[in-house]
mmCIF file of C-alpha atoms in Angstrom:
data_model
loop_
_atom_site.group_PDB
_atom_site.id
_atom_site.type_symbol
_atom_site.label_atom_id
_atom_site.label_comp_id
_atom_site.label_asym_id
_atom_site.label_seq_id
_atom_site.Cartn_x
_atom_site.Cartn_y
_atom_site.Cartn_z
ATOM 1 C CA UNK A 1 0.000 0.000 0.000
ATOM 2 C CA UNK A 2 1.657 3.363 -0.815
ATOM 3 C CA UNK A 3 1.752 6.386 1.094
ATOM 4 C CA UNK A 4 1.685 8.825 -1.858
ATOM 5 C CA UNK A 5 -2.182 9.832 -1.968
ATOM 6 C CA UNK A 6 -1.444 10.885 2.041
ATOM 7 C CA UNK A 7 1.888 12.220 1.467
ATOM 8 C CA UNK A 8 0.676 14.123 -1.485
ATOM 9 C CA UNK A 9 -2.627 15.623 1.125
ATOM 10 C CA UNK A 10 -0.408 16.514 3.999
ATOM 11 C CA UNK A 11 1.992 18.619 1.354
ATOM 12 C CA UNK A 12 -1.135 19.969 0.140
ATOM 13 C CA UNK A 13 -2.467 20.911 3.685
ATOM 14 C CA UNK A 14 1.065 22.209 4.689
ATOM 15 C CA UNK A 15 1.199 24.707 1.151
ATOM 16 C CA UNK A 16 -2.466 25.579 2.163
ATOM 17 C CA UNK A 17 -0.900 26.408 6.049
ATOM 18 C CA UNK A 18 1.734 28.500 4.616
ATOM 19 C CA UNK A 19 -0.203 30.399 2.656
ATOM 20 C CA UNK A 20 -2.699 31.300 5.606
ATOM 21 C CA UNK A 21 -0.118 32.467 7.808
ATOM 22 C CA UNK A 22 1.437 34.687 4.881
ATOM 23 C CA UNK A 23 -1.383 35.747 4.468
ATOM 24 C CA UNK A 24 -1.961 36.458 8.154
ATOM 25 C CA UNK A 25 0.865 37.766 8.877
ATOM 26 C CA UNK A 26 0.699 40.642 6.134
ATOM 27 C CA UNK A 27 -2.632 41.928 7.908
ATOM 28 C CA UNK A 28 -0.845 41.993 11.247
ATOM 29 C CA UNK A 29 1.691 43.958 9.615
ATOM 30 C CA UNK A 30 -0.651 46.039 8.422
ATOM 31 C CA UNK A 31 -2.502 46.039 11.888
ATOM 32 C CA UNK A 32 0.802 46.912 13.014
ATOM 33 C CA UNK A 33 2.041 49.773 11.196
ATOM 34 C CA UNK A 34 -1.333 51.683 11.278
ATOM 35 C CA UNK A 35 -0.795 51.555 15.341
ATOM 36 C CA UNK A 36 2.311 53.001 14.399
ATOM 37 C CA UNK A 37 1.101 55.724 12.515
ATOM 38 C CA UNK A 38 3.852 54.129 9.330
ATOM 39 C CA UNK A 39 3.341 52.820 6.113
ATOM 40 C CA UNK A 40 4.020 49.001 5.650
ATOM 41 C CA UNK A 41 6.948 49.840 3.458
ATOM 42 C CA UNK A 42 8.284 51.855 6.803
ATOM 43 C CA UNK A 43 7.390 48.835 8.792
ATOM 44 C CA UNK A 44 9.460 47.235 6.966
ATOM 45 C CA UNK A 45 12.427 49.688 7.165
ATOM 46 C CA UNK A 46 12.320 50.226 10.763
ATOM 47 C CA UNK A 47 11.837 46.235 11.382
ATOM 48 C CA UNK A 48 15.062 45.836 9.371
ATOM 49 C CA UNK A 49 16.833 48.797 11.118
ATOM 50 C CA UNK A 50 15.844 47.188 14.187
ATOM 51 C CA UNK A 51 17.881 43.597 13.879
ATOM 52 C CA UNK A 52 20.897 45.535 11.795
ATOM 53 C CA UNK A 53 21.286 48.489 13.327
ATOM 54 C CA UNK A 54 22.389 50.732 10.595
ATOM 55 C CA UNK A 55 22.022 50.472 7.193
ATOM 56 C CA UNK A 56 23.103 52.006 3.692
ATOM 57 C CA UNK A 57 20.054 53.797 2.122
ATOM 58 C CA UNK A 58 20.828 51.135 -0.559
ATOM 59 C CA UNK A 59 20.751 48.762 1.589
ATOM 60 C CA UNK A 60 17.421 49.388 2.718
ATOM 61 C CA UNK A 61 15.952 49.698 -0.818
ATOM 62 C CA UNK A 62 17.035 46.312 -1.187
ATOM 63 C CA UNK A 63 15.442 44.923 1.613
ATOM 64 C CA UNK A 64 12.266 46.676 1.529
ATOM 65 C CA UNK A 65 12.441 46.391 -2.386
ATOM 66 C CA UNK A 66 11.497 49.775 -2.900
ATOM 67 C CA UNK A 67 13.498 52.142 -5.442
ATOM 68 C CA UNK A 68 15.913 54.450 -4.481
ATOM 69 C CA UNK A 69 13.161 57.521 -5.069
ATOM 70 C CA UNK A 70 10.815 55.557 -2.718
ATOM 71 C CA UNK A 71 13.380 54.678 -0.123
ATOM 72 C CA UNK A 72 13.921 58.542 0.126
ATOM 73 C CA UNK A 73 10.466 59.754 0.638
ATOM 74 C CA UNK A 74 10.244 56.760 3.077
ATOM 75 C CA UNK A 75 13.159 57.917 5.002
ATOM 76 C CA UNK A 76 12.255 61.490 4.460
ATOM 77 C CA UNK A 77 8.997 60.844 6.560
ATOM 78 C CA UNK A 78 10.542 58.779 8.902
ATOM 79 C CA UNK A 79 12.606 61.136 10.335
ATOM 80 C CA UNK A 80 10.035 63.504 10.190
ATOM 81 C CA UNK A 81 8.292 61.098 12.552
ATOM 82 C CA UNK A 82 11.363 60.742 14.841
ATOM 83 C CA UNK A 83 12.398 57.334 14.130
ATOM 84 C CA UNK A 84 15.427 57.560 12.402
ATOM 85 C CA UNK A 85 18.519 59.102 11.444
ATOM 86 C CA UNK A 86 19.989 59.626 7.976
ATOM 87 C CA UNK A 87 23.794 60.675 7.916
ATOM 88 C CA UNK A 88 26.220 60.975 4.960
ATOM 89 C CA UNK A 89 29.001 58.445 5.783
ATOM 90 C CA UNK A 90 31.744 59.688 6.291
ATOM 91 C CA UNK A 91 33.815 56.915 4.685
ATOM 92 C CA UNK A 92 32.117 57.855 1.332
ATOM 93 C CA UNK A 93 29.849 60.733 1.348
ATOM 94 C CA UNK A 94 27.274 59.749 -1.535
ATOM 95 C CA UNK A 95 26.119 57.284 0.343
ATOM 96 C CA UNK A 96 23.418 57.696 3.590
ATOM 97 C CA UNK A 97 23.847 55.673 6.773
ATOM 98 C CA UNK A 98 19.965 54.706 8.334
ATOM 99 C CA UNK A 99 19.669 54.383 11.854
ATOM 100 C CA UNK A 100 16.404 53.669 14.019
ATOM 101 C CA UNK A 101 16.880 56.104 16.691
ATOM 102 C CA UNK A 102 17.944 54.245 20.206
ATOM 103 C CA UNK A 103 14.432 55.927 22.109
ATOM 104 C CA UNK A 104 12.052 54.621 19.308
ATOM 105 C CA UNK A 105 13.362 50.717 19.517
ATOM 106 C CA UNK A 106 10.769 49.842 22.341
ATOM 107 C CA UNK A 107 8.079 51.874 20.377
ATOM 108 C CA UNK A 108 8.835 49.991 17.595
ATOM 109 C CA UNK A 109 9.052 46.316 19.238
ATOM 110 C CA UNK A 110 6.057 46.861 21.908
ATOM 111 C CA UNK A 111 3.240 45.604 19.536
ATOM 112 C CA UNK A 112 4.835 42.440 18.963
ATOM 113 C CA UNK A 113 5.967 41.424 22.207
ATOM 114 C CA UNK A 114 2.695 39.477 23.151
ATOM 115 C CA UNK A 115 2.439 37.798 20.007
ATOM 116 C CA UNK A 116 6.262 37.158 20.708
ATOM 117 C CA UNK A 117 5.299 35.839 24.038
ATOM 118 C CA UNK A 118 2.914 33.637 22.715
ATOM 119 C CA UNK A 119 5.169 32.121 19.882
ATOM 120 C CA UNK A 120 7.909 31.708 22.576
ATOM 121 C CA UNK A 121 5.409 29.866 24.519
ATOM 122 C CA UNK A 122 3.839 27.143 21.772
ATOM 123 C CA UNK A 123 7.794 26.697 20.350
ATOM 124 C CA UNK A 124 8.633 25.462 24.108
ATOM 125 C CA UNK A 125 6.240 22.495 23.722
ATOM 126 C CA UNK A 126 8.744 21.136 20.636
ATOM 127 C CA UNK A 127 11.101 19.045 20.647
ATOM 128 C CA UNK A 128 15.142 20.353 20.486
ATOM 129 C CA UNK A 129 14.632 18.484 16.908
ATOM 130 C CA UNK A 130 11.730 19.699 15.867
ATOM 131 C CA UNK A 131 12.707 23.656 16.234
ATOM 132 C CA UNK A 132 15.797 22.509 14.326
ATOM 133 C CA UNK A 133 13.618 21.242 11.466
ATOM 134 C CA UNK A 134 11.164 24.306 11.899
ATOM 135 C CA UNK A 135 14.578 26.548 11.549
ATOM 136 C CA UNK A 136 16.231 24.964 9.027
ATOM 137 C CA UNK A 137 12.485 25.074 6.713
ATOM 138 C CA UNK A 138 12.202 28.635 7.404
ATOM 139 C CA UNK A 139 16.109 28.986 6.440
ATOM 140 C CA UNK A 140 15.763 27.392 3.279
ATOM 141 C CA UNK A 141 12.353 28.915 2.601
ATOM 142 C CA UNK A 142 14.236 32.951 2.964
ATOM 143 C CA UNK A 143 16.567 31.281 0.389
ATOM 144 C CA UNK A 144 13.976 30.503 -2.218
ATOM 145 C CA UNK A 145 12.212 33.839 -1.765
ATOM 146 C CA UNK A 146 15.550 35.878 -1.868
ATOM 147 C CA UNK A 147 16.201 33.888 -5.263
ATOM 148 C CA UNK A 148 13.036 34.495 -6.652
ATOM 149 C CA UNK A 149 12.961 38.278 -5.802
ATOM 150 C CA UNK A 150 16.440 38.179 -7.410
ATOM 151 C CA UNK A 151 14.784 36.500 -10.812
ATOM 152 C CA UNK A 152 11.512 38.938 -10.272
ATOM 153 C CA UNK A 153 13.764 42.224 -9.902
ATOM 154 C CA UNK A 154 15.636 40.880 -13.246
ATOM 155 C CA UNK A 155 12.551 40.375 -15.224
ATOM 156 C CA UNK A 156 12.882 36.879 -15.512
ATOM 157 C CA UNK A 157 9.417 35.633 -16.461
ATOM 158 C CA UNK A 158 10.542 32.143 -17.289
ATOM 159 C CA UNK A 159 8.147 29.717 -15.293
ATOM 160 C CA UNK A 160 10.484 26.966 -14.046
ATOM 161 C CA UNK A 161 10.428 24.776 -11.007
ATOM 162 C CA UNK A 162 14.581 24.361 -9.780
#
């Protein structure tokens, strides 16, 4: 008896899962951000700014894949708001060093601590093994959308599955 039909449903189910909690989680982001007072796009900026630290202004177009126009009205606003600084470095002045200002981080973290809490909470109910195969999915699943990102921001429109 093969286990192919049931192999082939859980994959299913676990796509379908995915999905949902993409899904999900881009209306919490938005949820988020609106708390904030921020665009998603700045979310996204002062989420990144937040584990980094600093960042190029290039830097951040690339992670937030906004253009370089974009990234400076972003910034533009968001140190209007108060949340960052934008310096010339002074290694090489063209380019603009992004910082999330050291008073805002708390602002900027508070609205996901309970959810954080929560997540820290169901994890501890896995096995040592089991968060290793939940980290190394998620690892290999930022790999496959920084690749495809790559191939969208190139115009490749070739439908392949690698």
């Amino acid at each position: 008896m093969s286990h192919e039909p049931a192999r082939a449903s859980t994959i299913a189910d676990l796509m379908r899962a995915g999905r949902e909690m993409s899904r999900l989680s881009t209306v919490f982001r938005y949820a988020i951000a609106e708390r904030l007072g921020v665009t998603v796009s700045d979310l996204e900026c002062l989420d990144y700014l937040a584990d980094v630290g600093s960042a190029t202004a290039g830097q951040v177009a690339e992670r937030t894949n906004l253009t370089t126009g974009a990234v400076t009205s972003m910034l533009r606003r968001l140190q209007q708001a108060g949340y960052v600084t934008a310096d010339r470095d002074p290694a090489d002045r063209r380019r603009v060093i992004v910082t999330l200002r050291p008073e805002r981080i708390a602002e900027v973290e508070r609205p996901y601590e309970r959810f954080a809490a929560r997540a820290e909470r169901l994890v501890e109910g896995y096995s040592v093994e089991e968060v290793m195969l939940l980290v190394g999915h998620y690892e290999r699943m930022q790999s496959m959308y920084l690749a495809e990102l790559d191939r969208l921001r190139s115009g490749d429109t070739a439908q392949r599955s690698d």
